[in-house]
Structure formats: structure tokens, C-alpha cells
Short mmCIF file of C-alpha atoms in Angstrom, two decimals:
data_model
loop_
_atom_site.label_atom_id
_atom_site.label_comp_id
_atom_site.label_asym_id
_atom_site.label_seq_id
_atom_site.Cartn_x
_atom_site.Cartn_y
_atom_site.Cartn_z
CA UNK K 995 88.26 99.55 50.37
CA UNK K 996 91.85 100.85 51.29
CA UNK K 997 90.83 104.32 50.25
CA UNK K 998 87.75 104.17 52.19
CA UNK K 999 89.82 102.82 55.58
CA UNK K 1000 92.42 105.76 54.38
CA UNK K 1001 89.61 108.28 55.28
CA UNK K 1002 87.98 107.16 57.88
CA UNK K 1003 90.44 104.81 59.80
CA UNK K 1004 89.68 107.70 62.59
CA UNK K 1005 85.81 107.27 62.88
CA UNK K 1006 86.58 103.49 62.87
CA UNK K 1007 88.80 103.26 65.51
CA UNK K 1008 86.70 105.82 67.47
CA UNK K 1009 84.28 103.67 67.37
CA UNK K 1010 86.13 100.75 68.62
CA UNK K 1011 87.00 102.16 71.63
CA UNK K 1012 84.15 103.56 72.15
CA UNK K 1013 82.36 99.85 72.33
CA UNK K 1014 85.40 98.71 74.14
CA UNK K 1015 84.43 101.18 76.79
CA UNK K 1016 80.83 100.76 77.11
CA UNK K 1017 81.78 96.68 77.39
CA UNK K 1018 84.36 97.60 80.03
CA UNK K 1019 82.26 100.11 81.74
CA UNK K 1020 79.23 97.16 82.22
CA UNK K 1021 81.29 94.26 82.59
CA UNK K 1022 84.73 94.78 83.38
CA UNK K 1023 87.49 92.08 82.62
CA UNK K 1024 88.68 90.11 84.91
CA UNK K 1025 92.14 91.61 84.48
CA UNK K 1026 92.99 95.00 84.46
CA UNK K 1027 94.58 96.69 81.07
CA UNK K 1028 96.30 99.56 83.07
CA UNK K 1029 97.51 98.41 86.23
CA UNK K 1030 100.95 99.13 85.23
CA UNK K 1031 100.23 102.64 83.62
CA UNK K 1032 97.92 103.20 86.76
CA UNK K 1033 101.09 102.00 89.23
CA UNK K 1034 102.82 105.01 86.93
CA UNK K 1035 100.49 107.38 87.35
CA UNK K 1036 99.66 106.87 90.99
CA UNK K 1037 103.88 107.18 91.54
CA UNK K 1038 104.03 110.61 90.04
CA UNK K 1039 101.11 112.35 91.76
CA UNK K 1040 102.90 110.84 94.75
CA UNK K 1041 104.81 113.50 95.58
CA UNK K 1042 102.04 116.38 95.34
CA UNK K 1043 99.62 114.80 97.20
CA UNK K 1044 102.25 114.05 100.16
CA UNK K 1045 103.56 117.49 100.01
CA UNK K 1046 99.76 118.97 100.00
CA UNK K 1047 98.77 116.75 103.06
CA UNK K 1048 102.02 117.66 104.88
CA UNK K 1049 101.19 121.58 104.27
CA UNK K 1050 97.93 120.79 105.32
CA UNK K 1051 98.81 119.61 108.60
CA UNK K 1052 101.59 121.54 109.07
CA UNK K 1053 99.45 125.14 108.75
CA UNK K 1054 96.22 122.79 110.66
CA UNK K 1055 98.66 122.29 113.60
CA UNK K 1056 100.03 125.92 113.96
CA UNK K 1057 96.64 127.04 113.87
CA UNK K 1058 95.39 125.13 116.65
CA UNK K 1059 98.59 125.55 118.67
CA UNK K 1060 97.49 128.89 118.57
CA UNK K 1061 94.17 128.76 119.56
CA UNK K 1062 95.55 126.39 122.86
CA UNK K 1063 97.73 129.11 123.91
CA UNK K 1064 94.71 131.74 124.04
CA UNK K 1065 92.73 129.40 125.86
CA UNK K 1066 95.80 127.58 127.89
CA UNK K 1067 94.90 129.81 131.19
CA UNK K 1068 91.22 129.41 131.35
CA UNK K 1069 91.41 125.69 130.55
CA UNK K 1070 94.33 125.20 133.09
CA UNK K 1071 92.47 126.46 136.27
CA UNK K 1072 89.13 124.32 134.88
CA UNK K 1073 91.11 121.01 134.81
CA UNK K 1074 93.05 121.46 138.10
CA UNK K 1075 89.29 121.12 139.56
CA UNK K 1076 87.82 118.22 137.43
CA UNK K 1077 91.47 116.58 138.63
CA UNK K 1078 90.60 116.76 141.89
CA UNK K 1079 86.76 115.69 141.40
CA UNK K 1080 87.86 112.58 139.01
CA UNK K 1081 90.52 111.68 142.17
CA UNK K 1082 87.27 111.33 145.03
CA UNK K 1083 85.08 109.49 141.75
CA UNK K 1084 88.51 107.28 141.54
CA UNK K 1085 89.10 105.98 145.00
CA UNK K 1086 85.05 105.52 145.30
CA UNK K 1087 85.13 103.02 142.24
CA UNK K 1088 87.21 100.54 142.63
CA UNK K 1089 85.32 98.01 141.78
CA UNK K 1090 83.81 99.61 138.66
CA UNK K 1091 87.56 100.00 137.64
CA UNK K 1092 88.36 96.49 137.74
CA UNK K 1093 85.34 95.77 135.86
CA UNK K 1094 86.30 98.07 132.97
CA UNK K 1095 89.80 96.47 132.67
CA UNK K 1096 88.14 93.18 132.58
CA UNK K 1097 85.87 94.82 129.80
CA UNK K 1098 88.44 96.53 127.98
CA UNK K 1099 90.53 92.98 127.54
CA UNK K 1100 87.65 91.36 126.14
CA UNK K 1101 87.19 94.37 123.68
CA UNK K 1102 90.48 93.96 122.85
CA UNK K 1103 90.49 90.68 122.22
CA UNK K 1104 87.31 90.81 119.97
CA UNK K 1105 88.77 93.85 117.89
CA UNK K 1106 92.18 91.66 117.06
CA UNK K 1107 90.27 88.85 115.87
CA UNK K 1108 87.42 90.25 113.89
CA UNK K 1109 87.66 93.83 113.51
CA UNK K 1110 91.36 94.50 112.28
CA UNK K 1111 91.90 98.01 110.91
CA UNK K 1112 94.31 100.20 109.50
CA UNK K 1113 94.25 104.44 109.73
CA UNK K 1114 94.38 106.28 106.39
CA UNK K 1115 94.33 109.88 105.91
CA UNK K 1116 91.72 111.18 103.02
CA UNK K 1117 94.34 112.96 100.31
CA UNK K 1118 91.73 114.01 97.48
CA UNK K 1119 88.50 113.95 96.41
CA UNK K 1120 87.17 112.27 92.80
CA UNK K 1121 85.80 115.78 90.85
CA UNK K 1122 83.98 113.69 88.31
CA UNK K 1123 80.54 115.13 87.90
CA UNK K 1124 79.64 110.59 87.80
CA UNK K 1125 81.17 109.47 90.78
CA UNK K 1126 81.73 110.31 94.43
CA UNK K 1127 85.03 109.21 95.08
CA UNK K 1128 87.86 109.77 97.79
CA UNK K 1129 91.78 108.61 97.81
CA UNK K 1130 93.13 107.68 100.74
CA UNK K 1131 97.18 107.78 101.56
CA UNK K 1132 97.01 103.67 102.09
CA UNK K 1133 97.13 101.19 99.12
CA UNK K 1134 98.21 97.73 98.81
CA UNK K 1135 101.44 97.96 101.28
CA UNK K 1136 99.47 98.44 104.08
CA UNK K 1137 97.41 95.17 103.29
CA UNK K 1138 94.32 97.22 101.94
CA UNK K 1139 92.94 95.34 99.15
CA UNK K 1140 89.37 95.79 96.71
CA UNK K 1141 85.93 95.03 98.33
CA UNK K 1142 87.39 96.13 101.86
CA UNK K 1143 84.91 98.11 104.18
CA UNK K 1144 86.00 101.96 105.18
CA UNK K 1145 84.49 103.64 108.20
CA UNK K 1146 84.88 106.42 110.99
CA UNK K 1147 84.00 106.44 114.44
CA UNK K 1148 80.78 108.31 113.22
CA UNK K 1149 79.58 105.82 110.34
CA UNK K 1150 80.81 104.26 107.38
CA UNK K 1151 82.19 105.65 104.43
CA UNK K 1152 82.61 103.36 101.70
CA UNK K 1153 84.29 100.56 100.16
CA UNK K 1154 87.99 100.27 98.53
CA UNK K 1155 87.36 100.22 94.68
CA UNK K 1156 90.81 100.17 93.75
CA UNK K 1157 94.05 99.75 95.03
CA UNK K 1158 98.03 100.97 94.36
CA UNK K 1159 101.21 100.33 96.21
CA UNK K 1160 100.21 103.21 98.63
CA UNK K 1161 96.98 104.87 97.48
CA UNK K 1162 93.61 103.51 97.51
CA UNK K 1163 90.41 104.66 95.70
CA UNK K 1164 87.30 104.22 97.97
CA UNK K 1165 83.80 104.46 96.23
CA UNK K 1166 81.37 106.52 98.75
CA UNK K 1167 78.26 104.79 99.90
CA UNK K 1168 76.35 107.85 98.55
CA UNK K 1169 77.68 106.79 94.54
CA UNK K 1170 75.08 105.51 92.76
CA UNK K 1171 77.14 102.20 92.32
CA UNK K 1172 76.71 101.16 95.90
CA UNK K 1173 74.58 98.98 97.11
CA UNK K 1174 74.62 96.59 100.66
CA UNK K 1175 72.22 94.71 102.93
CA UNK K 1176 71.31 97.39 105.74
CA UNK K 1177 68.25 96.91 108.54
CA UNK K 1178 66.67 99.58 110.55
CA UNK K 1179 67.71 99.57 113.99
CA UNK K 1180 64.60 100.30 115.95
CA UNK K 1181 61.95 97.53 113.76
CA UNK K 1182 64.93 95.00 112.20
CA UNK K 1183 63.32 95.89 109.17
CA UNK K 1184 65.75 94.95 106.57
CA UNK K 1185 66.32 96.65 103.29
CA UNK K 1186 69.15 97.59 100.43
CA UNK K 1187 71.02 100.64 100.83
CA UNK K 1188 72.21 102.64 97.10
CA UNK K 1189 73.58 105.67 96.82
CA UNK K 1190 71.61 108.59 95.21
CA UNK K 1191 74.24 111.45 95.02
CA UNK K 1192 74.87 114.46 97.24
CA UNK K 1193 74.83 113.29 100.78
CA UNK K 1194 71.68 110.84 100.31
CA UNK K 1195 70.81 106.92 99.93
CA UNK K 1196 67.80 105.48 99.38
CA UNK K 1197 66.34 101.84 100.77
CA UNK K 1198 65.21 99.92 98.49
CA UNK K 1199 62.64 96.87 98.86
CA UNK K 1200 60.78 97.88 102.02
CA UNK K 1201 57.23 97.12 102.20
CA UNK K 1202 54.43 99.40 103.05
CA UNK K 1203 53.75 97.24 106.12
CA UNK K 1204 57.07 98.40 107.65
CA UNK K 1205 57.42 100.55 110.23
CA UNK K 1206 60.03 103.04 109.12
CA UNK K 1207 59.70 106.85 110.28
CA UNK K 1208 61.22 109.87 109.72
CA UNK K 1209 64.45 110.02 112.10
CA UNK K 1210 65.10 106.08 112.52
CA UNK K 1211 68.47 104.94 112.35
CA UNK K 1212 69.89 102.39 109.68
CA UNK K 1213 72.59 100.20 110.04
CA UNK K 1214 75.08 97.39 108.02
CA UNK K 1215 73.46 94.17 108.33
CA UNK K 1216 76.27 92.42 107.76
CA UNK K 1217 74.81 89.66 105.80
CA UNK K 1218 75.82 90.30 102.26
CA UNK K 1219 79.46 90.49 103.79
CA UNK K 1220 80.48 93.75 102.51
CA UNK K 1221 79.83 96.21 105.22
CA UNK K 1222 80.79 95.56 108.86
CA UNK K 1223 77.68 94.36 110.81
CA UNK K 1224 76.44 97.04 113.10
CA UNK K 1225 77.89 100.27 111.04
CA UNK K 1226 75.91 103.58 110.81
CA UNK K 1227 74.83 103.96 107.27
CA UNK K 1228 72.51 107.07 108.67
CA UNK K 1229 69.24 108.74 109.33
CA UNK K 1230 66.03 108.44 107.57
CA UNK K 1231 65.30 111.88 106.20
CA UNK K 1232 61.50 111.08 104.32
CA UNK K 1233 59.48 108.06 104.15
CA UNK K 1234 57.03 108.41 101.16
CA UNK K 1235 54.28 106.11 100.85
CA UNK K 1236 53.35 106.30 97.24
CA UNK K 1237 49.78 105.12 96.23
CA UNK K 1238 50.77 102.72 93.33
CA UNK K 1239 53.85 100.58 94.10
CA UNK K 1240 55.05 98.01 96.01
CA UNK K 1241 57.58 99.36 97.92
CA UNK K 1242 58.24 102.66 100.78
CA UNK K 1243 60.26 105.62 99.29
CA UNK K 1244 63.16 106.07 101.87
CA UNK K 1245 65.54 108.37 101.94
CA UNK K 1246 68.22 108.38 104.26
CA UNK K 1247 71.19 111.29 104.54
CA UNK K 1248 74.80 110.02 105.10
CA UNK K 1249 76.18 110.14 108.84
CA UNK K 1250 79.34 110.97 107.44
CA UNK K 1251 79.61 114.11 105.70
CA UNK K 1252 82.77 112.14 103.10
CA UNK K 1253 83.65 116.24 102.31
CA UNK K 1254 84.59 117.00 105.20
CA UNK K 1255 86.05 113.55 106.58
CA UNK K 1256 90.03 113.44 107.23
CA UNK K 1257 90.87 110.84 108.58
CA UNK K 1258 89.33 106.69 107.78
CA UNK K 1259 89.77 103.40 109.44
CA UNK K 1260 89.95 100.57 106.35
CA UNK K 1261 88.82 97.28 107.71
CA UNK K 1262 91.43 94.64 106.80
CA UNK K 1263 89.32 91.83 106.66
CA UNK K 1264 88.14 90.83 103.12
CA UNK K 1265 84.23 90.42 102.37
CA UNK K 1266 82.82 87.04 102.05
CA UNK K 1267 81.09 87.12 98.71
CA UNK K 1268 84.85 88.05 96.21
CA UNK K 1269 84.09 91.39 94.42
CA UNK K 1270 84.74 91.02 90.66
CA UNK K 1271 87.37 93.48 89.51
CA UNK K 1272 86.28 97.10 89.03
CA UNK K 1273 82.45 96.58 90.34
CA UNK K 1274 82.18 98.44 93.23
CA UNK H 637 102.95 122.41 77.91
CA UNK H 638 100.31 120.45 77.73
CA UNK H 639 101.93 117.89 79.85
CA UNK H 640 102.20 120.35 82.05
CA UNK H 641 98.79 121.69 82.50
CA UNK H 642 97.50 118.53 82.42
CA UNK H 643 99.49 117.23 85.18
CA UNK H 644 99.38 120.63 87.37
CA UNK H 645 95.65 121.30 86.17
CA UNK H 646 94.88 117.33 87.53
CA UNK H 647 97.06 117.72 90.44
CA UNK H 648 95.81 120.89 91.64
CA UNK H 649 91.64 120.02 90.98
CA UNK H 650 91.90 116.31 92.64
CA UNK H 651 94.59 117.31 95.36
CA UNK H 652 94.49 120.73 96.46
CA UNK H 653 91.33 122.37 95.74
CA UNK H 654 89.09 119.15 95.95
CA UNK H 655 86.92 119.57 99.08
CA UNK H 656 87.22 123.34 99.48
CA UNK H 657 86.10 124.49 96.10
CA UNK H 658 82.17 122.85 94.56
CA UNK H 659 83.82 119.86 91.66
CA UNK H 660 81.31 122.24 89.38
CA UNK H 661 83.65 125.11 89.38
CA UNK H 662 87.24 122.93 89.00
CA UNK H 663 87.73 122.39 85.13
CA UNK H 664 88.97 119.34 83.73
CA UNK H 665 92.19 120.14 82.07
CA UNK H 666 93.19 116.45 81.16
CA UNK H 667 90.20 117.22 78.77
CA UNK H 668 90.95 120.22 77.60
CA UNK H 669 94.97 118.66 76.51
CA UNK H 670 93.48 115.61 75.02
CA UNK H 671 91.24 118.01 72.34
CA UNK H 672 94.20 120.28 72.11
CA UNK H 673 96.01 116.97 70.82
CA UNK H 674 93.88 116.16 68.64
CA UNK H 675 93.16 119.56 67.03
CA UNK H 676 96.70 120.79 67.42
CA UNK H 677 99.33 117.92 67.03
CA UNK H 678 98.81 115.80 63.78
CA UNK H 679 100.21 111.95 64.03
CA UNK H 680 102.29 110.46 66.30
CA UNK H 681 103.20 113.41 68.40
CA UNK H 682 99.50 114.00 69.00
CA UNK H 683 99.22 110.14 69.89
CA UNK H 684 101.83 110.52 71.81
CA UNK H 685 100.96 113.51 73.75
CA UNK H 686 97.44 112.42 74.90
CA UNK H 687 98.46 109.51 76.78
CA UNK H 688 99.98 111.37 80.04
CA UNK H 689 96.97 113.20 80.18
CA UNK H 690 94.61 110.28 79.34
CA UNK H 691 96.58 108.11 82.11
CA UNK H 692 95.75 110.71 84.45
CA UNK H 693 91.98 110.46 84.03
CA UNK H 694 92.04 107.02 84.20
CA UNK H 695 93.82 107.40 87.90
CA UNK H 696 91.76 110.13 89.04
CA UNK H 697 88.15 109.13 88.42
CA UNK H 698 86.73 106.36 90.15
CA UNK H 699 85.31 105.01 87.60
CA UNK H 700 85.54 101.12 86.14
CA UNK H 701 89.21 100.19 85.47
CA UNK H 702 90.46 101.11 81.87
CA UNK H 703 87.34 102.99 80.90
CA UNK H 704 88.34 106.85 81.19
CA UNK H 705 92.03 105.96 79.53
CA UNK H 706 90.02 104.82 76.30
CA UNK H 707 86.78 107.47 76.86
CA UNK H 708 89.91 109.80 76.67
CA UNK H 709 91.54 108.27 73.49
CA UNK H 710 87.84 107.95 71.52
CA UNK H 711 87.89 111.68 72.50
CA UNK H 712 91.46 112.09 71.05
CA UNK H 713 90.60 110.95 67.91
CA UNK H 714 87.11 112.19 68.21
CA UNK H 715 88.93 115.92 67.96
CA UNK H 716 91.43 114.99 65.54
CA UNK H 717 88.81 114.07 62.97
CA UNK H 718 87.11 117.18 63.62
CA UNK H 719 89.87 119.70 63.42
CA UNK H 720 90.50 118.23 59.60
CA UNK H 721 86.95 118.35 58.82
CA UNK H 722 86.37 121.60 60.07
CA UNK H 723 88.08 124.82 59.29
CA UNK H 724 87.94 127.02 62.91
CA UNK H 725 87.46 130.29 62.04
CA UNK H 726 86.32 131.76 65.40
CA UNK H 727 86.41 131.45 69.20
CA UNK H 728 83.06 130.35 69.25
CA UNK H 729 84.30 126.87 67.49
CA UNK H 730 86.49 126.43 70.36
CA UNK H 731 83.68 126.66 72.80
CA UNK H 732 80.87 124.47 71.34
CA UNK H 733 83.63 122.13 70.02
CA UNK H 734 84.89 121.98 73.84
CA UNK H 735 81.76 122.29 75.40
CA UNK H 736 79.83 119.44 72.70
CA UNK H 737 82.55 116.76 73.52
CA UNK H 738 82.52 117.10 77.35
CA UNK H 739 78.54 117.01 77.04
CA UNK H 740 78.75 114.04 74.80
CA UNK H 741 81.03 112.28 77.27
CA UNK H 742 78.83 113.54 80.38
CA UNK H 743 75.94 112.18 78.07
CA UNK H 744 77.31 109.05 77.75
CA UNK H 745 78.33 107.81 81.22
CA UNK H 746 75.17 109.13 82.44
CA UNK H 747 73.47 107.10 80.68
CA UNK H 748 75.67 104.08 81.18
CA UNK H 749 75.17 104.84 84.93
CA UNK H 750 71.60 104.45 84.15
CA UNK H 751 71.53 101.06 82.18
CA UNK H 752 73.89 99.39 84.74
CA UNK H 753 70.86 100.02 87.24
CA UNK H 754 72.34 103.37 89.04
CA UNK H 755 69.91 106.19 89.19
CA UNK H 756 72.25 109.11 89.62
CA UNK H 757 70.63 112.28 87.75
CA UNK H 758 69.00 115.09 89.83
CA UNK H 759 68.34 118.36 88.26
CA UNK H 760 70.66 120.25 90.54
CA UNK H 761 73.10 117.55 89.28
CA UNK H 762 72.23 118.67 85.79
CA UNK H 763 72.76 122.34 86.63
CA UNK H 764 76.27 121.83 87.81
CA UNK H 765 76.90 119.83 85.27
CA UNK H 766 76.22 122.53 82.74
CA UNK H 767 78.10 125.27 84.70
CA UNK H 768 80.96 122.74 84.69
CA UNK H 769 81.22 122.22 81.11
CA UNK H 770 80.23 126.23 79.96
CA UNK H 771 83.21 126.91 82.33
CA UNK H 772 85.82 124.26 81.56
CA UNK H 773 84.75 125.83 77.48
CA UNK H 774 85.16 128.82 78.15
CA UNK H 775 88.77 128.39 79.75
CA UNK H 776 89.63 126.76 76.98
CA UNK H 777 89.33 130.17 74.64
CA UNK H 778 90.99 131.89 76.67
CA UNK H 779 93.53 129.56 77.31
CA UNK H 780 93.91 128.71 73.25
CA UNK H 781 94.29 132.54 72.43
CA UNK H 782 96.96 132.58 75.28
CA UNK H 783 98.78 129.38 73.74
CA UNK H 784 98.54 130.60 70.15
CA UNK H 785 100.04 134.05 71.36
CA UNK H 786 102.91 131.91 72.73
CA UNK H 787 103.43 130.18 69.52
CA UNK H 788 102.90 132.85 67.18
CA UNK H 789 106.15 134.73 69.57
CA UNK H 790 108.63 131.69 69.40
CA UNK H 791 107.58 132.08 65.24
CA UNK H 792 108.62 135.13 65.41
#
């Protein structure tokens, strides 16, 4: 017996982890083995990431300070006339000025008490062939914590996965591990949103008696309390009506292209159903 | 120098190049130092030497918490049982040794994904896939005839 754990102690162990992983990787703990080593390891990519987004902006900004000087002549004589053209629209609109201020007080008042968000800048990308990742230069410090929504004026993004003291994993809404309530604007027709790779979800659940066509807009429902109500998911791309099955095929591309996204607003207020630790 | 090119290979893929160059063409070099461990540096050095870059997988994929820090020790050990089993004689045993453990890994989440209800595979996902781990192999000839070249110097 001690000769035979001599030899293959290895294999054994192997295989331990192994099952440890798979049991992990379908139901994770409820506490986290590695936050500490992951606190480590987040602190000492710190420094490359801030000195590549630094670089990054630095050579961005010299670049299109450049490209303002060509154009500073042209532009200059253009907004001298839409000046004096805004300055006649001003005077005439007094009222509708008023109005907007009136507006824009309400707005603000509904954006401090439901909406509160906090602007991250997207640092790197996950380059796992599994899952479609981004980090994001805002972690725990900044009040971020797991479950939280992440959008852009444009659409939404994803969802916070996991969190450090200033770095914070978000989990597209194009990896196959996302899932939320979403409706289609023009019918209300409601349906679940899951990720499908590349730059596409599909909706799943939506009868053959919906009307969902190629083009329509989906949005967050907002009534599984993970997604902000009202958020672009995106577009419907193809709508197949297959001839056995109970449901539509829907596919619907991403409004946000997450490759090419910068800059993220994380919205600090924490979904209503908990998210266990580690499911997305 | 593993340390090293794990942390500057890591750094540079998820950092830098992430976003301007297709994840298919960035190889994983965390992988490539854990089966170096295990092939090159025999007991508790090798242990020892696979958990930077085994920390840094488990920080830079997005996947459940814990699961790519002990995916990268099974692998560890995975590669230390093969490199006293088998006697490399060639290049070749670097690739398909590289290029089977990164497909048995790929294998293996994939089809985790799959059980937990995610539907994830496409076949221009399975292309890339395959370009990603020929590529991440073959770097890892080349760059095991540069390290041995190193060693065999300080030797001398």
C-alpha cells in the first residue's frame, strides 16, 4: 500500500484537484480559497496595468491634440457662426429654458436616488479562449462590489464577477454564463437574454406567437434585479422559426462592441436577488 | 526565469496586447512555466515555482474563483508525472506534450461550460482554439531549445 502511494501519490493527487475543480467550477463555495493570493496577485500587476493605461492616454491625447490643431482654423470660423445662431435660438426660448432646468433637477434628483454610478476605465481584456472577460481600474474602494450592473451610454456591458481593492473583473453579457430577464421594446415581449460568444446573445423562451423581427430592439427588464431596467442589451440580428420546437431562435448582436469599449459606468446599487459567490 | 516570463508573458497578453491583437494569436505563458515546472524542476522547487504563475491564471481568467489556481496545479503535476515516465528524446515531445495538455484543459472547461447549461462552442471558436494551442506549442520548442542553450552555457 505505501509502495503503491510511493508511485503514484502524483496521479492521486492529480486527481484530487482535478474533482476539486470540477466541484468548484459547478458550485462554488461560499467562501473564496484565494482571496488573499488573488489581493497578491491583483497588487503586483498593479503597476503595469497603470503604467500601460497612462501610456495609453498619454500617446491617445498627443494624437488628438494634433489632429485639433490641423483642424483648429476651419472649426474656429464654423463655431463663431453657430455662436451667433444659438444666441437668436437663446433669447427666443426662454421659456423652453426654464423648462429644461426644471427638467434637469428632477433628472438629477432621480439619478442620486436610484441610479448611482461610478466611472471606470477598461485596463485589459480576459484572453481565455472560455470566457469573455474585461478588468476595469475600480475594485472594492470605490464601493464596486459582485452582482453590480456595468453599462455605457450606448448599452450595457456586463456584470462585476469579482472584485479587488482597486480592480474589478466584469463578465460580458455576450459569455455564455450570462443570463437576465430582457423584453423587446416595440411588442413587451419578454424573454431571457445568454450570451453565445463573439458579439452575439440569444433569447431564450419566446414563443412562436411573438412578434419579434429582424431589427427590433431589446432591453433589461429589470425584473430579475440584475440589469438596470430600461438598458440596451441590442438588436435582433435573425429570428428563426424552426418547424419542431417550442420556442423562436433569436439572435441578437451586442450594442456595445466590449473590444473596443474604454471607458464603463458601474452601477453602485446592489441587485435584489444576492449573487452566490463566483456565479456570474 | 520562469517567474519572469510568466509574469511579463501574463502582463503583456492581458494588459498590453489584449484588444489590439485576436486572444487566438497571444500564447499563454503561465502554461507554458507551469509544464516547464513540472518537467524541469523535481520537488519542492518545482512546487514552489508553479505557484506565481498558477496565481496569475487564477487572477487573469474570469473564470469561477479558485478553479484555474488548481486546473494549473493538476497540470503541474500532470507534467511532472509525465516527464519521469517519459524519456523526451525530440522536439516533437515538446509540442504534442504542450499542445495535448492545453487541449485537455480546453477539453475540459468546454465541456464543463456545457454541463453547467452554457452553450459556448462555435466552429470558428474551435478553429481559434486550435491555432491558439499549435501556436502557444510551438513557442514552447523554440523557447525550450533557447532555455536549454542558456543552461547548457552557465554549465559550461
Amino acid at each position: 500500500m505505501v509502495k503503491f502511494l510511493r508511485t503514484w501519490w502524483r496521479l492521486l493527487l492529480l486527481v484530487a484537484l482535478l474533482a476539486t475543480g470540477i466541484q468548484f467550477f459547478v458550485r462554488p463555495p461560499g467562501f473564496s480559497l484565494t482571496p488573499f493570493l488573488g489581493e497578491i496577485g491583483a497588487s503586483l500587476f498593479r503597476p503595469v496595468y497603470g503604467s500601460i493605461d497612462f501610456l495609453r492616454r498619454g500617446i491617445s491625447s498627443v494624437w488628438s491634440g494634433y489632429f485639433d490643431l490641423v483642424h483648429v482654423k476651419k472649426e474656429n470660423a464654423e463655431l463663431r457662426k453657430e455662436v451667433a445662431a444659438l444666441q437668436e435660438k437663446l433669447t427666443e426660448s426662454r421659456d423652453a429654458v426654464l423648462e429644461n432646468r426644471r427638467l434637469e433637477e428632477l433628472l438629477r434628483f432621480s439619478r442620486a436616488r436610484e441610479t448611482r454610478t461610478v466611472g471606470a476605465r477598461v485596463v485589459g481584456h480576459d484572453v481565455s479562449p472560455w470566457f469573455q472577460g474585461i478588468f476595469i481600474d475600480g475594485g472594492a474602494a470605490a464601493g464596486i462590489d459582485m452582482g453590480m450592473a456595468v453599462v455605457t451610454p450606448a448599452g450595457a456591458v456586463g456584470r462585476v464577477h469579482r472584485t479587488y481593492q482597486d480592480l474589478s473583473e466584469v463578465i460580458l453579457l455576450t459569455d455564455s454564463r450570462f443570463a437576465a430577464d430582457v423584453i423587446v421594446e416595440r411588442t413587451r415581449a419578454r424573454a431571457i437574454a445568454e450570451g453565445m460568444g463573439g458579439n452575439l446573445c440569444r433569447l431564450k423562451y419566446v414563443s412562436p406567437t411573438e412578434d419579434v423581427v429582424r431589427g427590433d430592439r431589446i432591453l433589461f427588464s429589470g425584473f430579475d434585479g440584475s440589469m438596470p431596467k430600461g438598458t440596451l442589451l441590442g438588436t435582433v440580428v435573425s429570428v428563426d422559426r424552426p418547424r419542431e420546437g417550442l420556442f423562436l431562435n433569436i439572435r441578437v448582436v451586442s450594442a456595445v462592441d466590449a473590444l473596443s469599449v474604454e471607458e464603463v459606468l458601474v452601477v453602485l446599487s446592489r441587485p435584489a436577488i444576492p449573487f452566490q459567490r463566483g456565479m456570474p | 526565469m520562469l517567474l519572469v516570463l510568466s509574469f511579463a508573458g501574463t502582463a503583456a497578453n492581458v494588459w498590453l496586447l489584449s484588444g489590439l491583437v485576436p486572444w487566438f494569436l497571444l500564447p499563454d505563458f503561465s502554461f507554458l512555466a507551469i509544464v516547464y515546472s513540472g518537467l524541469f524542476l523535481p520537488g519542492p522547487l518545482g512546487f514552489l515555482a508553479v505557484l506565481p504563475p498558477a496565481l496569475f491564471r487564477e487572477v487573469t481568467v474570469t473564470g469561477p474563483p479558485g478553479t484555474f489556481f488548481l486546473a494549473s496545479m493538476a497540470v503541474y503535476f500532470s507534467a511532472s508525472e509525465i516527464g519521469r515516465r517519459i524519456f523526451i528524446r525530440a522536439e516533437i515531445f515538446w509540442f504534442l506534450i504542450v499542445a495535448g495538455l492545453l487541449a485537455a484543459e480546453s477539453a475540459s472547461v468546454l465541456l464543463l461550460l456545457i454541463l453547467t447549461g452554457g452553450n459556448p462552442f462555435s466552429y470558428l471558436r474551435g478553429a481559434e482554439e486550435a491555432v491558439r494551442i499549435a501556436w502557444t506549442s510551438l513557442l514552447a520548442v523554440f523557447l525550450f531549445m533557447d532555455l536549454s542553450g542558456r543552461w547548457q552555457r552557465i554549465q559550461e
